[in-house]
Amino acid sequence: MNLSPDSSAWIIWPVVVPLLGAVVCFLYKKKPRLAGHFFAVVTCGTSTVLGWQVLSQGVGRHLLGGWSPPLGISLRADGPAALMVMMTAVTGLGITLYSGGYFQSRLAGDSQDHRFRAQEQSFWPLWLLLWAALNGLFLSGDIFNIYISLELVALSSVGLTVLSGKPPSLVAAMRYLLVSLLGSLTFLLGVGFFYKAHGTLELAVISKALAPTPPVIMALALVSVGLMLKTALFPFHFWLPPAHANALAPVSAILSALVIKGSWYLFYRFWQGGGLLAAVGIVPALLGSVAIIWGAFQAFSQQRLKMLVAYSTVAQIGYLFVAFPLLVDSAGQGRDALFYFAISHSCAKAAMFLAAGTFFLQLGHDRIRDLAGVRQLLPVSSFAFALGGVSLMGLPPSGGFIAKYLLVSKAISQDLWWLALIAVVGSGLTAVYVFRAVSSVLSPHLLEERPLLVVAASMQWSALALALLAIVLGIMAPLPLALLEVT
Amino acid sequence: MAWQNWLLLLILLSSMVPGLIIFTLAESNRGWRTALNLCGAVVKMILVLVMIIGISQGQRFAVALPLLPGVDLVLRADPLSALFVALSSLLWLFTTLYAVAYLEDSPNRSHFFGYFSLCVTVTIGIALAGNLLTFLFFFEMLTLTTYPLVIHRGTAEAMAAGRVYLLYTLTGGLLLFLGVVWLYVLVGEVDFSRQGLLMPLLDGHRPALIGIFCLLISGVGVKAALVPLHGWLPRAMVAPAPVSALLHAVAVVKAGAFGIMRIVLDVYGLPLTSGLGLLMPLMLVATCTILYGSLLALRQDNLKRLLAYSTVSQVSYIVLGITIGNPLAIMGGMVHLIHQGIMKITLFFCAGNIAETLGVHAISRMNGVGRRLPLTMGAFTLAAMGMIGLPPLAGFVSKWYLGLGAINQGEGWLLVVLVLSTLLNAAYFLPIIYRAWFREQEGPWPKDSGAMGLWECHWMLVVPPLLTAAISLLVGLLANSTLSPLAWVRFIVTTRYEPW
């Protein structure tokens, strides 16, 4: 703990910059969009610096203001954390560019000028605050700060969810808020138990020292349930689809691509030590398996595109948990599979939600049946949607394929055949519901409806860029995997 | 990187880049689209020629990209890939010419030609794949790039056919995936150039090897339309004629057959496959497919469906040749990859002409078509005779070597299968030829787009089938020359598979 305070000062910037941006956007109400773009780009830059530093110099630590914990704030950037920060940065930049076009198109296309302007004024500060909180969560070294960032993430996401102002989204947001608070309280209780058992809040220490004593088991159970609630792992997924599907287009993407990854990442952090994994790692894996199957069936039976995409998130969350029994040995391939699922899902899901949001904005509805022919109207968005689907299905070339390969090959080498089969069957089921949507979007019908408004080009191209990134992740795996090795 | 390595990438890019540009072109931009397509096709032909000359002089072409730790994406040109690459790029050129005229004035052409080019790129990728994972990589992409072509017409029937197509091919893809990953866990990189790689596993992992073989073969068998995995093929006939031509002669079905060749000859190797007792079952599947496909073809009245079932039957000649397993039979099977492609694409071009120009889809309405479309029907007749296996056409050469191989191997009963299949082929092709040339026309055609100058219909619809028909005659007549596909196949077999 006797590090010099500024040994790795670059760690703080991915947290400080968006936080500053949130304040500026909140105060500078005239042009929040401009400020939002500026701070998003700078955050993205500082996150890249962080990723590069971790890759070249190894794990970074920083004590804010030189105070050591528990009084001060300690930040720690290792490979997985840096990868998550990078994921947030890249996806976040895409979503930011989309949001700019989104609000611009809506303001230009409608007379309800005032309402949209208010929406936008709240969106930018909340989004940047959420970004800062997520980065804080990834980079925090002690549980108490993690708790604070987790709360900030939850509050700002609920704030973003209510923005659309429609009754269903208010109901969904209320439920989201309650679930989230319940999750936080459970988490906090677990943290208390941990503190009692180990006398430290240092996450790295705790997760290494997980011994099967009653208080520790109790603590881990409480923390895990709290985080599963927040991540919407089956059977705690009930709140997710309405909340994600009824939000504004960029908000849906933020929630599905990024927010759930925050609590999932913490879950991983608590379990990674491996002490208890051999005994109970099967629990998240079983829940994940059910989530994969159940989410796919639900997605298939949806009539609305955004609901389909939201249920697909429920199914994909299953993949994020199903690989936990593979973390037992130190080869690292199980971890690689998990994180590859996370980052490729992030790009692909953001692209799909953004494209779905563009369809909605253009046609005024997202009924899958009546979307046939939307390709003529929005070729780029349709293509982005389809490419995102390719990655979800785990077909090559895509990040999803790499993740599926890592998962299945690790499962087979550990003789966990049921796991390999679940992963393969799950990707087949994903194909079924994805193609239900894609065949409608790509079908060569002629659309009869007239477009409601002119959609900004940035909305179409940002979605395509994210989808292409999900594809490119399929041929540049060595780079993210090298970053993950830094621990 | 030496120029040899760039060459393989250039061969892929020569169709991929035009495809991607075409997506961005406006629908009305016919000139640029056609120019890009044809340029790509011609450039690809030249590059492939350079590659083939290089290979025959003993040069090596390979390029690798690290995909994961310990797993590379490898493109490598060996003589067998050159065979498939040559077929794909030659027939792509003809199909593009044909498709430009065929799709004139129909909607969504940018989309069509974009996917068309991507589809060829992926097929070439399959041909050049240097290890099993690379093969899987492109094999799955083939499903994705062909699906939009199958549903191109957008009718309810086309969408339904698309669903069936996906159901079959994606399920096959998952089986293949499982098999590939399992094999990689057992042995690490499965490179096609390392023969006998799996031999050491024979003692300890016999059940695993059998399981993997079944997974791999059923995975690629879906695309190769082995009975009972063939159900998608006749339904996919709703696609436009150039697509059917491409699916049947070059891309999907051939990719499946090529995959079986790779798995049996290069991954497992003939000694191991027969040591595991797997050659015989596969041979039985192939014979069943040959006979069953022909029997079903006999019952069809729709010309394109008849051709589809004929493909089911003919592609299994390739599998049969591999499973007989002596050099002569392997030659027969391999050369049929080329021969069947050239003949079948001719037949589909002709079927498309008849449907487009006269609106005739049913065989029972084809009386007198030969008078109205003599060139088309001439090409059709030549190709159909080839399919039946009349000397000196291409099909005869394949069947001759298959028969010789079967006798040498002591599997005389296969001759009965070959003769039976030939009789069946004759039984479904000859009536068509008879109707077209010797029956009088009954009533007016459903439509007639009219003759164009010297030609019976648009010249770009007539020239490609005439050329491919001529080629199918030439490769049979000149089978013994040094430039024929047969000579190349002999080169492959003598350099790689002779010891067995």
GROMACS .gro file of N, CA and C in nm, chain A residues 375-376 383 390 393 395-397 401-402 404-406 408-409 412-413 417 421 424 427-428 431 435 439 442-445 474-475 477-478 481, chain B residues 23 65-69 71 73 108 111 115 133 136-138 140-141 144 147-148 151-154 159 166 170 174 177-178 181-182 184-185:
model
  204
  375ARG      N    1  -3.585  -0.225  -4.569
  375ARG     CA    2  -3.452  -0.217  -4.629
  375ARG      C    3  -3.443  -0.108  -4.736
  376GLN      N    4  -3.549  -0.093  -4.813
  376GLN     CA    5  -3.544   0.010  -4.918
  376GLN      C    6  -3.530   0.149  -4.859
  383PHE      N    7  -2.885  -0.329  -4.276
  383PHE     CA    8  -2.763  -0.409  -4.286
  383PHE      C    9  -2.696  -0.420  -4.149
  390VAL      N   10  -2.573  -1.155  -3.692
  390VAL     CA   11  -2.472  -1.256  -3.724
  390VAL      C   12  -2.383  -1.282  -3.602
  393MET      N   13  -2.567  -1.475  -3.327
  393MET     CA   14  -2.582  -1.617  -3.360
  393MET      C   15  -2.450  -1.691  -3.346
  395LEU      N   16  -2.205  -1.678  -3.572
  395LEU     CA   17  -2.158  -1.727  -3.702
  395LEU      C   18  -2.034  -1.648  -3.742
  396PRO      N   19  -1.942  -1.712  -3.812
  396PRO     CA   20  -1.822  -1.638  -3.852
  396PRO      C   21  -1.853  -1.545  -3.968
  397PRO      N   22  -1.776  -1.440  -3.988
  397PRO     CA   23  -1.673  -1.393  -3.897
  397PRO      C   24  -1.735  -1.296  -3.799
  401PHE      N   25  -1.866  -1.555  -3.278
  401PHE     CA   26  -1.812  -1.685  -3.318
  401PHE      C   27  -1.690  -1.720  -3.233
  402ILE      N   28  -1.601  -1.621  -3.215
  402ILE     CA   29  -1.482  -1.646  -3.134
  402ILE      C   30  -1.521  -1.686  -2.993
  404LYS      N   31  -1.801  -1.818  -2.892
  404LYS     CA   32  -1.861  -1.950  -2.891
  404LYS      C   33  -1.753  -2.056  -2.906
  405TYR      N   34  -1.656  -2.031  -2.991
  405TYR     CA   35  -1.548  -2.128  -3.010
  405TYR      C   36  -1.471  -2.148  -2.879
  406LEU      N   37  -1.435  -2.037  -2.814
  406LEU     CA   38  -1.360  -2.048  -2.689
  406LEU      C   39  -1.439  -2.125  -2.585
  408VAL      N   40  -1.701  -2.341  -2.624
  408VAL     CA   41  -1.727  -2.482  -2.653
  408VAL      C   42  -1.598  -2.563  -2.643
  409SER      N   43  -1.488  -2.505  -2.692
  409SER     CA   44  -1.366  -2.586  -2.688
  409SER      C   45  -1.318  -2.605  -2.544
  412ILE      N   46  -1.549  -2.870  -2.387
  412ILE     CA   47  -1.518  -3.006  -2.430
  412ILE      C   48  -1.390  -3.055  -2.363
  413SER      N   49  -1.291  -2.966  -2.353
  413SER     CA   50  -1.165  -3.013  -2.296
  413SER      C   51  -1.180  -3.042  -2.147
  417TRP      N   52  -1.982  -3.176  -2.129
  417TRP     CA   53  -2.052  -3.184  -2.256
  417TRP      C   54  -2.184  -3.113  -2.256
  421LEU      N   55  -2.314  -2.847  -2.533
  421LEU     CA   56  -2.440  -2.864  -2.606
  421LEU      C   57  -2.533  -2.745  -2.587
  424VAL      N   58  -2.420  -2.467  -2.807
  424VAL     CA   59  -2.449  -2.489  -2.949
  424VAL      C   60  -2.599  -2.479  -2.976
  427SER      N   61  -2.710  -2.126  -2.967
  427SER     CA   62  -2.682  -2.043  -3.084
  427SER      C   63  -2.777  -2.080  -3.198
  428GLY      N   64  -2.821  -2.205  -3.202
  428GLY     CA   65  -2.924  -2.241  -3.300
  428GLY      C   66  -3.055  -2.168  -3.273
  431ALA      N   67  -3.037  -1.819  -3.373
  431ALA     CA   68  -3.054  -1.804  -3.517
  431ALA      C   69  -3.202  -1.800  -3.552
  435PHE      N   70  -3.332  -1.464  -3.725
  435PHE     CA   71  -3.375  -1.467  -3.864
  435PHE      C   72  -3.522  -1.432  -3.879
  439SER      N   73  -3.527  -1.172  -4.157
  439SER     CA   74  -3.591  -1.202  -4.284
  439SER      C   75  -3.699  -1.098  -4.314
  442LEU      N   76  -3.491  -0.767  -4.410
  442LEU     CA   77  -3.421  -0.775  -4.538
  442LEU      C   78  -3.511  -0.817  -4.653
  443SER      N   79  -3.636  -0.847  -4.625
  443SER     CA   80  -3.718  -0.904  -4.733
  443SER      C   81  -3.738  -0.800  -4.844
  444PRO      N   82  -3.744  -0.847  -4.967
  444PRO     CA   83  -3.749  -0.753  -5.080
  444PRO      C   84  -3.885  -0.692  -5.107
  445HIS      N   85  -3.976  -0.700  -5.011
  445HIS     CA   86  -4.107  -0.638  -5.031
  445HIS      C   87  -4.094  -0.488  -5.057
  474GLY      N   88  -1.417  -1.059  -3.480
  474GLY     CA   89  -1.400  -1.198  -3.515
  474GLY      C   90  -1.266  -1.229  -3.579
  475ILE      N   91  -1.193  -1.128  -3.624
  475ILE     CA   92  -1.063  -1.158  -3.684
  475ILE      C   93  -0.949  -1.085  -3.615
  477ALA      N   94  -0.903  -1.115  -3.262
  477ALA     CA   95  -0.909  -1.163  -3.124
  477ALA      C   96  -0.778  -1.153  -3.047
  478PRO      N   97  -0.661  -1.173  -3.110
  478PRO     CA   98  -0.538  -1.170  -3.029
  478PRO      C   99  -0.520  -1.042  -2.947
  481LEU      N  100  -0.750  -1.039  -2.630
  481LEU     CA  101  -0.708  -1.148  -2.544
  481LEU      C  102  -0.574  -1.118  -2.478
  510PHE      N  103  -2.307  -0.286  -5.358
  510PHE     CA  104  -2.411  -0.259  -5.259
  510PHE      C  105  -2.444  -0.111  -5.251
  552LEU      N  106  -0.330  -1.590  -4.087
  552LEU     CA  107  -0.366  -1.480  -3.997
  552LEU      C  108  -0.399  -1.542  -3.863
  553PRO      N  109  -0.332  -1.497  -3.756
  553PRO     CA  110  -0.363  -1.559  -3.626
  553PRO      C  111  -0.505  -1.523  -3.582
  554LEU      N  112  -0.586  -1.626  -3.557
  554LEU     CA  113  -0.725  -1.602  -3.519
  554LEU      C  114  -0.736  -1.604  -3.368
  555LEU      N  115  -0.674  -1.704  -3.307
  555LEU     CA  116  -0.673  -1.719  -3.163
  555LEU      C  117  -0.536  -1.778  -3.131
  556PRO      N  118  -0.497  -1.775  -3.004
  556PRO     CA  119  -0.370  -1.841  -2.971
  556PRO      C  120  -0.373  -1.988  -3.014
  558VAL      N  121  -0.447  -2.104  -3.302
  558VAL     CA  122  -0.540  -2.130  -3.412
  558VAL      C  123  -0.522  -2.021  -3.516
  560LEU      N  124  -0.608  -1.865  -3.915
  560LEU     CA  125  -0.683  -1.871  -4.040
  560LEU      C  126  -0.580  -1.887  -4.150
  595ASN      N  127  -3.426  -0.464  -5.719
  595ASN     CA  128  -3.324  -0.507  -5.623
  595ASN      C  129  -3.201  -0.569  -5.686
  598HIS      N  130  -2.862  -0.531  -5.478
  598HIS     CA  131  -2.861  -0.627  -5.371
  598HIS      C  132  -2.820  -0.764  -5.423
  602TYR      N  133  -2.463  -0.964  -5.320
  602TYR     CA  134  -2.454  -1.093  -5.252
  602TYR      C  135  -2.394  -1.200  -5.343
  620LEU      N  136  -1.055  -2.523  -3.947
  620LEU     CA  137  -1.129  -2.410  -3.891
  620LEU      C  138  -1.154  -2.304  -3.998
  623LEU      N  139  -1.443  -2.419  -4.191
  623LEU     CA  140  -1.569  -2.393  -4.120
  623LEU      C  141  -1.608  -2.246  -4.130
  624PHE      N  142  -1.508  -2.160  -4.114
  624PHE     CA  143  -1.527  -2.016  -4.119
  624PHE      C  144  -1.600  -1.976  -4.247
  625PHE      N  145  -1.548  -2.021  -4.360
  625PHE     CA  146  -1.608  -1.982  -4.488
  625PHE      C  147  -1.736  -2.061  -4.515
  627GLU      N  148  -1.965  -2.153  -4.311
  627GLU     CA  149  -2.080  -2.090  -4.245
  627GLU      C  150  -2.116  -1.959  -4.313
  628MET      N  151  -2.014  -1.887  -4.359
  628MET     CA  152  -2.043  -1.761  -4.428
  628MET      C  153  -2.120  -1.786  -4.557
  631LEU      N  154  -2.481  -1.759  -4.497
  631LEU     CA  155  -2.527  -1.622  -4.481
  631LEU      C  156  -2.536  -1.549  -4.614
  634TYR      N  157  -2.837  -1.699  -4.842
  634TYR     CA  158  -2.976  -1.682  -4.799
  634TYR      C  159  -3.047  -1.565  -4.867
  635PRO      N  160  -2.985  -1.445  -4.872
  635PRO     CA  161  -3.054  -1.336  -4.941
  635PRO      C  162  -3.083  -1.367  -5.088
  638ILE      N  163  -3.404  -1.592  -5.106
  638ILE     CA  164  -3.531  -1.520  -5.085
  638ILE      C  165  -3.543  -1.400  -5.178
  639HIS      N  166  -3.460  -1.395  -5.282
  639HIS     CA  167  -3.454  -1.273  -5.361
  639HIS      C  168  -3.591  -1.229  -5.416
  640ARG      N  169  -3.674  -1.323  -5.455
  640ARG     CA  170  -3.801  -1.283  -5.515
  640ARG      C  171  -3.900  -1.228  -5.413
  641GLY      N  172  -3.881  -1.263  -5.285
  641GLY     CA  173  -3.964  -1.204  -5.181
  641GLY      C  174  -4.107  -1.254  -5.173
  646MET      N  175  -3.990  -1.693  -4.928
  646MET     CA  176  -3.955  -1.676  -4.787
  646MET      C  177  -3.960  -1.812  -4.716
  653LEU      N  178  -3.244  -2.225  -4.432
  653LEU     CA  179  -3.169  -2.191  -4.311
  653LEU      C  180  -3.176  -2.303  -4.209
  657LEU      N  181  -2.817  -2.420  -4.123
  657LEU     CA  182  -2.765  -2.375  -3.995
  657LEU      C  183  -2.750  -2.493  -3.899
  661LEU      N  184  -2.408  -2.616  -3.721
  661LEU     CA  185  -2.383  -2.640  -3.579
  661LEU      C  186  -2.317  -2.776  -3.557
  664PHE      N  187  -1.966  -2.743  -3.660
  664PHE     CA  188  -1.895  -2.665  -3.559
  664PHE      C  189  -1.853  -2.753  -3.442
  665LEU      N  190  -1.949  -2.830  -3.393
  665LEU     CA  191  -1.921  -2.917  -3.279
  665LEU      C  192  -1.810  -3.016  -3.313
  668VAL      N  193  -1.466  -2.830  -3.338
  668VAL     CA  194  -1.411  -2.790  -3.209
  668VAL      C  195  -1.362  -2.913  -3.132
  669TRP      N  196  -1.438  -3.019  -3.139
  669TRP     CA  197  -1.399  -3.142  -3.070
  669TRP      C  198  -1.264  -3.192  -3.123
  671TYR      N  199  -1.035  -3.016  -3.269
  671TYR     CA  200  -0.930  -2.923  -3.230
  671TYR      C  201  -0.889  -2.946  -3.085
  672VAL      N  202  -0.985  -2.979  -3.001
  672VAL     CA  203  -0.950  -3.007  -2.861
  672VAL      C  204  -0.861  -3.131  -2.855
   0.00000   0.00000   0.00000
